[in-house]
CSV table of C-alpha atoms and ligand atoms in Angstrom, one decimal:
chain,number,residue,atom,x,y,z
A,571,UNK,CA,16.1,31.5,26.0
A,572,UNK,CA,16.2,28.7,28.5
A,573,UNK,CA,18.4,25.5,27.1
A,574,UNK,CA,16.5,23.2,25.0
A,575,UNK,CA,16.5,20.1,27.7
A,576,UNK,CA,15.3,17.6,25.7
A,577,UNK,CA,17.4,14.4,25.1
A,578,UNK,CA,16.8,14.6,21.2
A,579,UNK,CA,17.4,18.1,20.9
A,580,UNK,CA,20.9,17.6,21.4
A,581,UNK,CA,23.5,16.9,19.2
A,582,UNK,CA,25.9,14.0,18.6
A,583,UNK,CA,28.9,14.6,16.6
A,584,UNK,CA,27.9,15.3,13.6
A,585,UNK,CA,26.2,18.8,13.4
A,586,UNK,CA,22.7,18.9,13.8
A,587,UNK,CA,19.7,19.2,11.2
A,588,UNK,CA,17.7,21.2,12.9
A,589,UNK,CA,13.3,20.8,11.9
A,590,UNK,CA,12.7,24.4,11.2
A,591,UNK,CA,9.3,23.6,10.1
A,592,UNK,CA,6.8,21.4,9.2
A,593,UNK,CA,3.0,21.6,7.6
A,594,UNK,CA,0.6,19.2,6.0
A,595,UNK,CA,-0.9,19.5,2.3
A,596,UNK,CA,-4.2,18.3,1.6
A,597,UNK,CA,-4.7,18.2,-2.2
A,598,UNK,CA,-7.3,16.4,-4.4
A,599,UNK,CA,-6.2,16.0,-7.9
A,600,UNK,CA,-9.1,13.8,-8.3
A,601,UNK,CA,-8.6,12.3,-5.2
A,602,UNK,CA,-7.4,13.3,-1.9
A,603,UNK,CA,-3.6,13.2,-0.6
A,604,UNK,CA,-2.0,14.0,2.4
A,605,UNK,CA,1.4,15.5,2.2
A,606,UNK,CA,3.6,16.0,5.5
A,607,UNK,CA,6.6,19.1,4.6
A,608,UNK,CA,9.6,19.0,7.0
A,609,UNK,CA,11.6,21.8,6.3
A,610,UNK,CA,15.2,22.1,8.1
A,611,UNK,CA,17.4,24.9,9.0
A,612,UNK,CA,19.9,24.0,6.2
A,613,UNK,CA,17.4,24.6,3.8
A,614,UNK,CA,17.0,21.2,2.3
A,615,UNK,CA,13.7,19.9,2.9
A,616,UNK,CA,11.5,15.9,3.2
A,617,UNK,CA,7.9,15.2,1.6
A,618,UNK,CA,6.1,12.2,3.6
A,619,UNK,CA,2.5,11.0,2.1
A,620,UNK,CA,-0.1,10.5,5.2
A,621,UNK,CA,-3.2,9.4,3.1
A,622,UNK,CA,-5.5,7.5,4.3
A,623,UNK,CA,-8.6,6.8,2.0
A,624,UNK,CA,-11.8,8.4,3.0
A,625,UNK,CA,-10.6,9.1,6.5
A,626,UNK,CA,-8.1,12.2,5.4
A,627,UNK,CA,-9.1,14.4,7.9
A,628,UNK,CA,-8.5,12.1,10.7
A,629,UNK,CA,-4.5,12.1,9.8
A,630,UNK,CA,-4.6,15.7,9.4
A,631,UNK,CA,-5.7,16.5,12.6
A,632,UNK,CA,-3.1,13.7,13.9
A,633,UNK,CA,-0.4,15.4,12.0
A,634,UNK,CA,-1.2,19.2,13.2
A,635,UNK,CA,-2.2,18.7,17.1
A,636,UNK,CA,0.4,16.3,18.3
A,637,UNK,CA,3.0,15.2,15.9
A,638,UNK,CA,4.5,18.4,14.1
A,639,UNK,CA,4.7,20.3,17.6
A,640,UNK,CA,6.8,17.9,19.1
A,641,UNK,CA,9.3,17.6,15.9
A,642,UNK,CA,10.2,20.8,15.8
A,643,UNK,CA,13.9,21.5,16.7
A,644,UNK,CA,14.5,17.8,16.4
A,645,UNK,CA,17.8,16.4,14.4
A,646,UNK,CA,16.2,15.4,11.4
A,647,UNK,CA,19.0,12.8,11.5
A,648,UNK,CA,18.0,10.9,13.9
A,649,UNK,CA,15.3,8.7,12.0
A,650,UNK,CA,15.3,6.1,14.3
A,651,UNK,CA,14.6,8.1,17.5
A,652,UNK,CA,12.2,10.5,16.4
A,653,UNK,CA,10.6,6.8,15.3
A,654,UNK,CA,10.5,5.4,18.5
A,655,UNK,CA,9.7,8.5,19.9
A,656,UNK,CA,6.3,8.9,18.0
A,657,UNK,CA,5.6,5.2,18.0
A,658,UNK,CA,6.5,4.6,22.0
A,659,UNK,CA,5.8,8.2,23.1
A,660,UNK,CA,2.0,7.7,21.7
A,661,UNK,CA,0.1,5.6,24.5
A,662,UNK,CA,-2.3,4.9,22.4
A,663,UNK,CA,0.1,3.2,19.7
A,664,UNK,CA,-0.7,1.8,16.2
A,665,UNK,CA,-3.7,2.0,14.4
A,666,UNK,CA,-3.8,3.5,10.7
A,667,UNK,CA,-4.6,7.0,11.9
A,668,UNK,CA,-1.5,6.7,14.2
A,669,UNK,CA,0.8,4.8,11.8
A,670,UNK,CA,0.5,6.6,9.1
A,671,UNK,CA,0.8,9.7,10.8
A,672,UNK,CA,4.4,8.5,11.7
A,673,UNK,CA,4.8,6.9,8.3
A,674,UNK,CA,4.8,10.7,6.5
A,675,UNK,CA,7.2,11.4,9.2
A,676,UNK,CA,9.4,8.9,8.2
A,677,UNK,CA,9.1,9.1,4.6
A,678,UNK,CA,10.0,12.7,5.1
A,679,UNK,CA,13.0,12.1,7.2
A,680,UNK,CA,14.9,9.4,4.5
A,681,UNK,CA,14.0,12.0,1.9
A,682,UNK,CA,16.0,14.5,4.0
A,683,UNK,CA,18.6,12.1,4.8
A,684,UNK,CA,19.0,11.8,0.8
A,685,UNK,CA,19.0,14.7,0.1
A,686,UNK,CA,21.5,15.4,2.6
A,687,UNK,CA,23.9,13.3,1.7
A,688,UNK,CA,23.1,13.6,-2.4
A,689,UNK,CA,22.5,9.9,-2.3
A,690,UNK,CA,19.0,8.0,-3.0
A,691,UNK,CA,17.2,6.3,-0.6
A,692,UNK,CA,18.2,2.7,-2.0
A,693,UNK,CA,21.4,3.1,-1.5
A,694,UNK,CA,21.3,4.2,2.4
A,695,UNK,CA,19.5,1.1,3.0
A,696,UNK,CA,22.1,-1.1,1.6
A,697,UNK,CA,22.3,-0.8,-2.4
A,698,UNK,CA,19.8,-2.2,-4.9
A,699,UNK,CA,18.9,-5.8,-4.5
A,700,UNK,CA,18.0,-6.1,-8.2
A,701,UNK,CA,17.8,-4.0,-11.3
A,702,UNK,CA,14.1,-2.7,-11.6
A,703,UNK,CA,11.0,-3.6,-9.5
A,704,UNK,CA,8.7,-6.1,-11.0
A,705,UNK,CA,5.0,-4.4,-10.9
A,706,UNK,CA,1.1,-6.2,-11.5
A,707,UNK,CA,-1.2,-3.7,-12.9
A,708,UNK,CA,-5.0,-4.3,-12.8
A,709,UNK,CA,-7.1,-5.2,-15.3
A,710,UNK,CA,-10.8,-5.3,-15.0
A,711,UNK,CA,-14.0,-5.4,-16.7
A,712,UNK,CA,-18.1,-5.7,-16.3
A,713,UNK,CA,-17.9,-9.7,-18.0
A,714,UNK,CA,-15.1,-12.4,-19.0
A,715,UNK,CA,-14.8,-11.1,-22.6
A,716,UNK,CA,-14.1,-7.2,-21.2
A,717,UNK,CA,-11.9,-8.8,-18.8
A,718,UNK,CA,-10.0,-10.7,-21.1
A,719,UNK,CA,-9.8,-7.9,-23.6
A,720,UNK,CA,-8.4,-5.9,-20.8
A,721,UNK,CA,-5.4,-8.7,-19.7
A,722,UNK,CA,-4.7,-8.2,-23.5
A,723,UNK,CA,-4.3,-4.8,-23.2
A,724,UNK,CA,-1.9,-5.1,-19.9
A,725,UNK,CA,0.1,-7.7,-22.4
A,726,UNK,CA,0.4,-5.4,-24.8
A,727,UNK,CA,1.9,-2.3,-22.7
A,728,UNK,CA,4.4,-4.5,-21.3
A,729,UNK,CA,3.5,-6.0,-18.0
A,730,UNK,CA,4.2,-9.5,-16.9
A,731,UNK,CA,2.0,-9.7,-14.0
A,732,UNK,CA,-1.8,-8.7,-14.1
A,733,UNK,CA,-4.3,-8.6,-11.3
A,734,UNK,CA,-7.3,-10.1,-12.8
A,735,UNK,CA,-11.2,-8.7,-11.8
A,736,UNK,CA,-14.4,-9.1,-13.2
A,737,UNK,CA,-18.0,-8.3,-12.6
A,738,UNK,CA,-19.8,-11.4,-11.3
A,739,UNK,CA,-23.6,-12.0,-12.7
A,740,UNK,CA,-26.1,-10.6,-10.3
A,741,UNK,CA,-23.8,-8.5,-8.0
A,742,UNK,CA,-24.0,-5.1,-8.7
A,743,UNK,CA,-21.2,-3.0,-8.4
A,744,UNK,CA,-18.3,-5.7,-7.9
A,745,UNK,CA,-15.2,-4.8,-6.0
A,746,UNK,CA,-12.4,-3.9,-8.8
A,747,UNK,CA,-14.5,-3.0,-11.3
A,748,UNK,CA,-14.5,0.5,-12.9
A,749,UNK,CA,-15.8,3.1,-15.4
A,750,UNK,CA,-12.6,4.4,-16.0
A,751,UNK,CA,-10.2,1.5,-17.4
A,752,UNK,CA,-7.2,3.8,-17.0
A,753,UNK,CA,-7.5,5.0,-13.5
A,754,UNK,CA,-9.3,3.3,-10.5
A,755,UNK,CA,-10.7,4.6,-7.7
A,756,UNK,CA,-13.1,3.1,-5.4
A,757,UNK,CA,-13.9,6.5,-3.3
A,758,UNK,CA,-16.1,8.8,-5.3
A,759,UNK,CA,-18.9,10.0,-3.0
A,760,UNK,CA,-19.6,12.1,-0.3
A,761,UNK,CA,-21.5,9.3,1.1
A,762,UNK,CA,-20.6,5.7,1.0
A,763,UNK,CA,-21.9,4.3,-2.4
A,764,UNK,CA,-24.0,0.6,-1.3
A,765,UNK,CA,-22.6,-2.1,-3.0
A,766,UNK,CA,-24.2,-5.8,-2.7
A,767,UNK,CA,-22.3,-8.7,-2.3
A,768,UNK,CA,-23.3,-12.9,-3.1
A,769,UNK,CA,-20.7,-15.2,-1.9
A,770,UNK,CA,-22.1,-18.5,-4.3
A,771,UNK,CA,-22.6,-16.2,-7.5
A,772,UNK,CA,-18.3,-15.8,-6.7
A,773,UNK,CA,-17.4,-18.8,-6.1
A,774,UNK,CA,-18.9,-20.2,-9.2
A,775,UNK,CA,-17.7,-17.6,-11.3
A,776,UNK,CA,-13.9,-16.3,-10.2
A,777,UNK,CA,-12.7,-20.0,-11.7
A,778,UNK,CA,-14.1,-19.5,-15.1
A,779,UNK,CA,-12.4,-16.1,-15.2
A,780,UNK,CA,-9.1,-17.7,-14.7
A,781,UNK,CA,-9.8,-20.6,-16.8
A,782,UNK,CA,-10.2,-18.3,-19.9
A,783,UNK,CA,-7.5,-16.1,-19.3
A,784,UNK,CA,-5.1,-19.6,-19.2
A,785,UNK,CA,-6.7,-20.5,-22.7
A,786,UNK,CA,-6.5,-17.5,-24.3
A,787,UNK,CA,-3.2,-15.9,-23.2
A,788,UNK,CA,-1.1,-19.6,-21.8
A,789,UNK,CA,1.4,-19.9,-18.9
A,790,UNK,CA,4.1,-16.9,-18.7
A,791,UNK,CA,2.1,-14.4,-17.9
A,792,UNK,CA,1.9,-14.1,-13.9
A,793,UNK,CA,-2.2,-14.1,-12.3
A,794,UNK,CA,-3.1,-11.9,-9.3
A,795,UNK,CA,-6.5,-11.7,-7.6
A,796,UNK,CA,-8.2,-10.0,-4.7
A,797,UNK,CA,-11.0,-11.2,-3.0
A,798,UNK,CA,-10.8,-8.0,-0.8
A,799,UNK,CA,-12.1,-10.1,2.5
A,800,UNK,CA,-15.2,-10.9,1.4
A,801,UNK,CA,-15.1,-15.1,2.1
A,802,UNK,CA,-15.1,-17.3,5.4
A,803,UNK,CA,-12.1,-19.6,5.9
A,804,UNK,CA,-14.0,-22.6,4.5
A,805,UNK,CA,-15.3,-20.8,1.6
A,806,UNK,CA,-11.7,-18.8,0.8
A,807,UNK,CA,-10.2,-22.7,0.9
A,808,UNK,CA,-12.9,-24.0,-1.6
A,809,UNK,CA,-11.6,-21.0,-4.0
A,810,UNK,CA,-8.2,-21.6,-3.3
A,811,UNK,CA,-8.7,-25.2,-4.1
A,812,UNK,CA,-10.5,-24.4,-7.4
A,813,UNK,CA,-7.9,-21.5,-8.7
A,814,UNK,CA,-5.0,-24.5,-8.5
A,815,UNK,CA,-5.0,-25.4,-12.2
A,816,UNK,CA,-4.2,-22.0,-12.9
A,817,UNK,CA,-1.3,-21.4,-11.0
A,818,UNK,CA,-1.8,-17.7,-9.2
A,819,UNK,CA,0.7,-16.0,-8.2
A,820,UNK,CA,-1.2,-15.5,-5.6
A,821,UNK,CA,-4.8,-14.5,-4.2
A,822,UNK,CA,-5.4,-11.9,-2.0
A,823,UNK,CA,-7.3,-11.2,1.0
A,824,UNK,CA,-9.9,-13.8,1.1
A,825,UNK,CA,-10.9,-13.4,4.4
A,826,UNK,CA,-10.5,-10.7,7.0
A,827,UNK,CA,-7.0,-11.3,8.8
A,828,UNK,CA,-8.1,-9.6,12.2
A,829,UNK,CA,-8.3,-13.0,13.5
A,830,UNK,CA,-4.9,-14.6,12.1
A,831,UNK,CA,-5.3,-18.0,13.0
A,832,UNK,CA,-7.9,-18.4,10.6
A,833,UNK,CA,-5.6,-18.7,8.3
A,834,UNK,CA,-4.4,-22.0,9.2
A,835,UNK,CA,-8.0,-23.8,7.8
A,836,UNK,CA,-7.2,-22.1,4.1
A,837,UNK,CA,-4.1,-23.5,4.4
A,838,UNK,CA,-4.3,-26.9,5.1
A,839,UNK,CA,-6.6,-27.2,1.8
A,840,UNK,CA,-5.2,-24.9,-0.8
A,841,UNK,CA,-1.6,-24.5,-2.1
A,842,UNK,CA,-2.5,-21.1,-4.2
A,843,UNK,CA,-0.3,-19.0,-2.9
A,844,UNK,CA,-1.9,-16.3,-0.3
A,845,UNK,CA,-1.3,-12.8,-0.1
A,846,UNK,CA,-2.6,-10.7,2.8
A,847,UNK,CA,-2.0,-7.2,4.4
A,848,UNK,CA,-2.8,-3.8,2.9
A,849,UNK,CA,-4.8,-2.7,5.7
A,850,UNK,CA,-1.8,-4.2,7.9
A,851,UNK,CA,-0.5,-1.3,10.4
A,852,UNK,CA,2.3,-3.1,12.0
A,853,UNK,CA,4.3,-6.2,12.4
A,854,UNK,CA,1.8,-7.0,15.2
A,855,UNK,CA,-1.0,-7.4,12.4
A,856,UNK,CA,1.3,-10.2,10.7
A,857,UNK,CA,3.4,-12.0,13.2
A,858,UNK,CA,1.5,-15.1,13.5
A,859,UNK,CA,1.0,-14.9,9.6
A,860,UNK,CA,4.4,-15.4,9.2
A,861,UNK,CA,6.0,-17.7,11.7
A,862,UNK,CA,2.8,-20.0,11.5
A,863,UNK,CA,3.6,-20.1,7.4
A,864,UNK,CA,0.4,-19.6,6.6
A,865,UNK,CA,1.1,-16.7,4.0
A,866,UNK,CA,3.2,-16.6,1.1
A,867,UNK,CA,3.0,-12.0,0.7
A,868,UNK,CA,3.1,-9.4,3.1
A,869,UNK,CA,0.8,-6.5,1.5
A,870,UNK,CA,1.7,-4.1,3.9
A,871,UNK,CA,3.7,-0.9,2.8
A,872,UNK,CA,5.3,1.8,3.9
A,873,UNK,CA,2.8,4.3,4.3
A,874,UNK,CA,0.7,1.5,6.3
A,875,UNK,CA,2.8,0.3,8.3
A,876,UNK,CA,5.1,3.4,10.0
A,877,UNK,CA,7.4,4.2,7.0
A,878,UNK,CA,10.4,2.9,5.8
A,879,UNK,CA,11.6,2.3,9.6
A,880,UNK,CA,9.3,-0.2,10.8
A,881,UNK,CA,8.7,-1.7,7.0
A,882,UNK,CA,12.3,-3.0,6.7
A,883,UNK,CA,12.1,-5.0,10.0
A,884,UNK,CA,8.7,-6.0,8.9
A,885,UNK,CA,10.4,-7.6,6.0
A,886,UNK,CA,13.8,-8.7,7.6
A,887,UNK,CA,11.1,-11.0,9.9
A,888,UNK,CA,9.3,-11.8,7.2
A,889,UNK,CA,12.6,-13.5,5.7
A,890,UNK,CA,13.2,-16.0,7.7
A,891,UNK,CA,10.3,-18.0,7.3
A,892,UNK,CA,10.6,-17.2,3.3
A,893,UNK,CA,7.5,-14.4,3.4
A,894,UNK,CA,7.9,-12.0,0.2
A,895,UNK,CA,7.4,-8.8,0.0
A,896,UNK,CA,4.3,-7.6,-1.9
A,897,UNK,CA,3.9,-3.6,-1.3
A,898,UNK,CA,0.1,-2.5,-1.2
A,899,UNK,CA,-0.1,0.6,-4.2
A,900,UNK,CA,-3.3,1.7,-5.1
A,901,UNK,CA,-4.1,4.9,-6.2
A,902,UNK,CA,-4.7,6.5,-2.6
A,903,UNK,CA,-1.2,6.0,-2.2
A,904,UNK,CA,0.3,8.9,-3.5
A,905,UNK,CA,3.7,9.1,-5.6
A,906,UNK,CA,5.3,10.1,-2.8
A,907,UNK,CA,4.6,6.3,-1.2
A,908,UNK,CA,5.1,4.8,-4.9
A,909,UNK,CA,8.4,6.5,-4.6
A,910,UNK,CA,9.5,5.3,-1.2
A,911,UNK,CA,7.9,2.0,-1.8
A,912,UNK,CA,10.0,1.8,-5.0
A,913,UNK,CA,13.6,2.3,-2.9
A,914,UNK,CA,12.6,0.0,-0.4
A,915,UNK,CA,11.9,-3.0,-3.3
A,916,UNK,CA,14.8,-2.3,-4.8
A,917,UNK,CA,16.7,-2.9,-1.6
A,918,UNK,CA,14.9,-5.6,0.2
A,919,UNK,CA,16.5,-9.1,-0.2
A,920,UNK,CA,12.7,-10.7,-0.1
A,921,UNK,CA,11.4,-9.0,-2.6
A,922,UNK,CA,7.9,-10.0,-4.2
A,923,UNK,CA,6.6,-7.8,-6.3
A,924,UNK,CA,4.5,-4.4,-6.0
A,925,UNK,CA,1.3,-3.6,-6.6
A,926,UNK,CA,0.7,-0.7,-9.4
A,927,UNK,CA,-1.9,1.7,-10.2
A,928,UNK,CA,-1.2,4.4,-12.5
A,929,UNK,CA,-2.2,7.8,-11.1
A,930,UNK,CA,-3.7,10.2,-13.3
A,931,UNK,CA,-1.6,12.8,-15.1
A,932,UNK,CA,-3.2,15.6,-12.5
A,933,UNK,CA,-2.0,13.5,-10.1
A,934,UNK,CA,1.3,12.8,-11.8
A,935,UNK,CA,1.3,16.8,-12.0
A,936,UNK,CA,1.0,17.5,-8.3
A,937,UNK,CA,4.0,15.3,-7.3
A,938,UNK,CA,6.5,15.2,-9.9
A,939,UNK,CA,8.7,12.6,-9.4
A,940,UNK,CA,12.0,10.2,-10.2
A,941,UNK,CA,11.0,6.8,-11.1
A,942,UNK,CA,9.4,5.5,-14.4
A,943,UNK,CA,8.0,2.1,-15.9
A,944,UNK,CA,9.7,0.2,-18.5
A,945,UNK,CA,9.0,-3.7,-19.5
A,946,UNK,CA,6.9,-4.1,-16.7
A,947,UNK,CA,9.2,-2.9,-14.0
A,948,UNK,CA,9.5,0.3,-12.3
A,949,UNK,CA,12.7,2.0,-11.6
A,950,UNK,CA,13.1,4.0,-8.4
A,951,UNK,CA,15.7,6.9,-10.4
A,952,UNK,CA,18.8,8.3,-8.8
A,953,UNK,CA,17.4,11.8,-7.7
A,954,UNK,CA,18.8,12.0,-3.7
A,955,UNK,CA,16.6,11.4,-1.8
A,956,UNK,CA,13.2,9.3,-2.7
A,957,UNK,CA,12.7,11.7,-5.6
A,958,UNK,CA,9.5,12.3,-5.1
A,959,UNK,CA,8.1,16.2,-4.4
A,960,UNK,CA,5.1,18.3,-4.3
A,961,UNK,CA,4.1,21.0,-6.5
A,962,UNK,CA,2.1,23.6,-4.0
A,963,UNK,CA,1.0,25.8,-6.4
A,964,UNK,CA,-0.2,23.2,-8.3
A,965,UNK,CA,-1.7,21.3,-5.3
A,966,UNK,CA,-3.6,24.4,-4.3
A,967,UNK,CA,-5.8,24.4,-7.2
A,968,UNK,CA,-7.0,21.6,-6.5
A,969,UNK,CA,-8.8,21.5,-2.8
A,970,UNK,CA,-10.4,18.5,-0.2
A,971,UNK,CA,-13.5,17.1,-1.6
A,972,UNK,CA,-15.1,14.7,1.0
A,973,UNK,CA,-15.0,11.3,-0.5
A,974,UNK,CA,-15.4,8.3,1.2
A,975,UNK,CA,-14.9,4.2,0.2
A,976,UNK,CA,-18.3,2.5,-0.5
A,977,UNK,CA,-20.0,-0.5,1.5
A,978,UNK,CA,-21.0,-3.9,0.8
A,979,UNK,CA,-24.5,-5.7,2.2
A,980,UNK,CA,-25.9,-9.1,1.3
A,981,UNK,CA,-28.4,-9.7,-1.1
A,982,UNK,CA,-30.6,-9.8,2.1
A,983,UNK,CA,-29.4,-6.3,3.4
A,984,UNK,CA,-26.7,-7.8,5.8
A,985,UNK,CA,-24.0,-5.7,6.4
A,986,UNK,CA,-20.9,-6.9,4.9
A,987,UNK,CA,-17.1,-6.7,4.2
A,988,UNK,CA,-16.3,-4.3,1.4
B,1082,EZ4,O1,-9.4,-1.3,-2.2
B,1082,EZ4,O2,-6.6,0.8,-1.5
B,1082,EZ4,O3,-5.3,-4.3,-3.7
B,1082,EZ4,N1,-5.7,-3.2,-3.7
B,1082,EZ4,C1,-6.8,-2.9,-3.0
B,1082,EZ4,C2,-7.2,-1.4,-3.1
B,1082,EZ4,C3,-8.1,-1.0,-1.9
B,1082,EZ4,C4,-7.9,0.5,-1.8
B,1082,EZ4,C5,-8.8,1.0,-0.6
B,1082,EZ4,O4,-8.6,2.4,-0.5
B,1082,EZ4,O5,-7.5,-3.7,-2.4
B,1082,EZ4,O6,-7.8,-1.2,-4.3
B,1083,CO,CO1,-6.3,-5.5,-2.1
């Protein structure tokens, strides 16, 4: 066989790792995941999670046609090449096809470097920052008094931050809002469910919410909301302005970030603090975000935003203008993310907090993994590696269903931000 000319396929002095194989896993316990498999000559093996909500396929196809053929007989040491070499080596770079395509490459490798070693993921980035990861779950329901009721029941099981949503009179089929209290999930059809959306019925009625919860349950208990881009500037700053007396820890995503400068106007009037990023792909997205101040939280996260590689110089830049860290994790994120996520909080010196939806048992199931939640902090575990890993027989019982997120129009039919 002719020799193996490529730069990466040789070694340095360690002894390689050699990429043996690699295959993606499409499962839907409920909902869809992506799973990327690296398997190495040594036998020890990496899990990545590639989901991307509604658009599964799309990463798939990514994954199988032009990222797994060039990985194989790669060191599965060298993380930071086989990085560059997807992110560079693409010509058409970023993107959250593209990014998270890389991201389950990533995730993969550190779990392989883990396991490698015997040591979890935390502690090759450094060592743990801080004992346990403080999480805000999500409580919602159809009117005030069900939204309330549901805070309570966040109280009760221990958390100390709670993103707050309710159902606005008149708007059918708020953002946020679900049938199932436990578990949410916003992509249940084939087809994309029509939502409609009324900007004054919000603003008039997002400050009550948060003036009742303040009566009813007082000052410790930390406030989130998401506004999911739905405002303008001006109208995102008249919120902002009217959410002050309750002191949110902050509000998220009140207008679409693709044009960052916009951000400027919603600060100049509001000092809530603002939270921005989970459809963020790179430090690209955010850069002006954060050296112009005009964000308090990064939302993106490592399946977003190109794994644990790119995330931690995400957040190292972040830093020096005193942006936290506030890791997107909904429930299309799949445990395998939760789990990386969780080393990478527990590491990074600018630490926020991170978002948490419980999966559903079946989910739970399919990936069995490390880290648990106590007192309103998760706790990545010790397993090497992220400790995260995938069940295939289990995963194979449960196969794609198309699902995709819904849309959002006016009251007048005008297409809108979901
Ligand atoms: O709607 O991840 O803050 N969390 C969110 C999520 C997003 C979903 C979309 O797939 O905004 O619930
Ligand atoms: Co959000």
């Amino acid at each position: 066989m002719a020799e193996d000319v490529r730069i990466n396929a040789r070694s340095t002095g360690l002894p390689p790792l050699r990429i043996r194989a690699a295959r993606v896993i499409v499962t839907c316990p409920g909902r869809n995941f992506v799973t990327l498999k690296i398997e190495t000559d040594q036998g020890v093996y990496g899990v990545g999670d590639g989901t991307l909500n509604g658009r599964e396929k799309a990463v798939v196809a990514y994954l199988e046609d032009h990222v797994i053929p060039v990985l194989i007989g790669r060191d599965a040491r060298r993380i930071e090449d086989i990085w560059q070499y997807l992110y560079r080596g693409a010509y058409w770079r970023r993107g959250p096809v593209t990014m998270r395509a890389i991201a389950a490459v990533d995730m993969a490798l550190w779990d392989i470097k883990g396991k490698a070693l015997g040591v979890p993921v935390y502690d090759l980035l450094g060592g743990p920052s801080r004992d346990g990861v403080l999480v805000y779950g999500h409580a919602n329901g159809a009117d005030l008094e069900e939204t309330k009721d549901e805070v309570a029941r966040y109280l009760d099981a221990g958390y100390k931050a709670i993103r707050a949503q309710t159902g606005v009179p008149g708007v059918a089929k708020p953002y946020g809002v679900s049938r199932d209290k436990d578990f949410y999930e916003p992509a249940e059809d084939e087809l994309p469910v029509e939502t409609i959306w009324s900007t004054p019925q919000y603003l008039r009625h997002a400050p009550k919410l948060f003036d009742a919860l303040r009566v009813r349950f007082g000052d410790d208990v930390e406030l989130l909301h998401d506004v999911h881009h739905r405002l303008t500037p001006n109208e995102a700053a008249q919120l902002g302005k009217s959410l002050e007396p309750y002191r949110l820890f902050w509000l998220e995503d009140p207008t679409p970030a693709e044009n960052q400068e916009a951000f400027r106007l919603i600060r100049q009037h509001t000092t809530t603090p603002l939270a921005v990023g989970e459809v963020f792909n790179s430090l690209w997205d955010a850069k002006d975000l954060i050296q112009n101040q005009l964000i308090d939280y990064l939302r993106a996260t490592v399946l977003g935003a190109g794994g644990i590689t790119h995330m931690r110089r995400v957040a190292d830049f972040a830093s020096l203008w005193q942006v936290r860290t506030g890791c997107h994790g909904a429930t299309d994120l799949s445990p395998i993310t939760m789990a990386t996520a969780l080393h990478f909080d527990t590491w990074v010196p600018n630490f926020g907090i991170q978002e948490y939806m419980r999966h559903t048992e079946a989910t739970d199931a399919v990936f069995p993994h490390a880290y648990w939640f106590e007192a309103g902090r998760l706790h990545p575990g010790d397993a090497p590696g992220h400790g995260c890993d995938i069940d295939e027989a289990l995963a194979a019982k449960y196969p794609y269903a198309p699902k995709q997120l819904p849309v959002a129009r006016l009251e007048d039919g005008t297409m809108w931000n979901w």
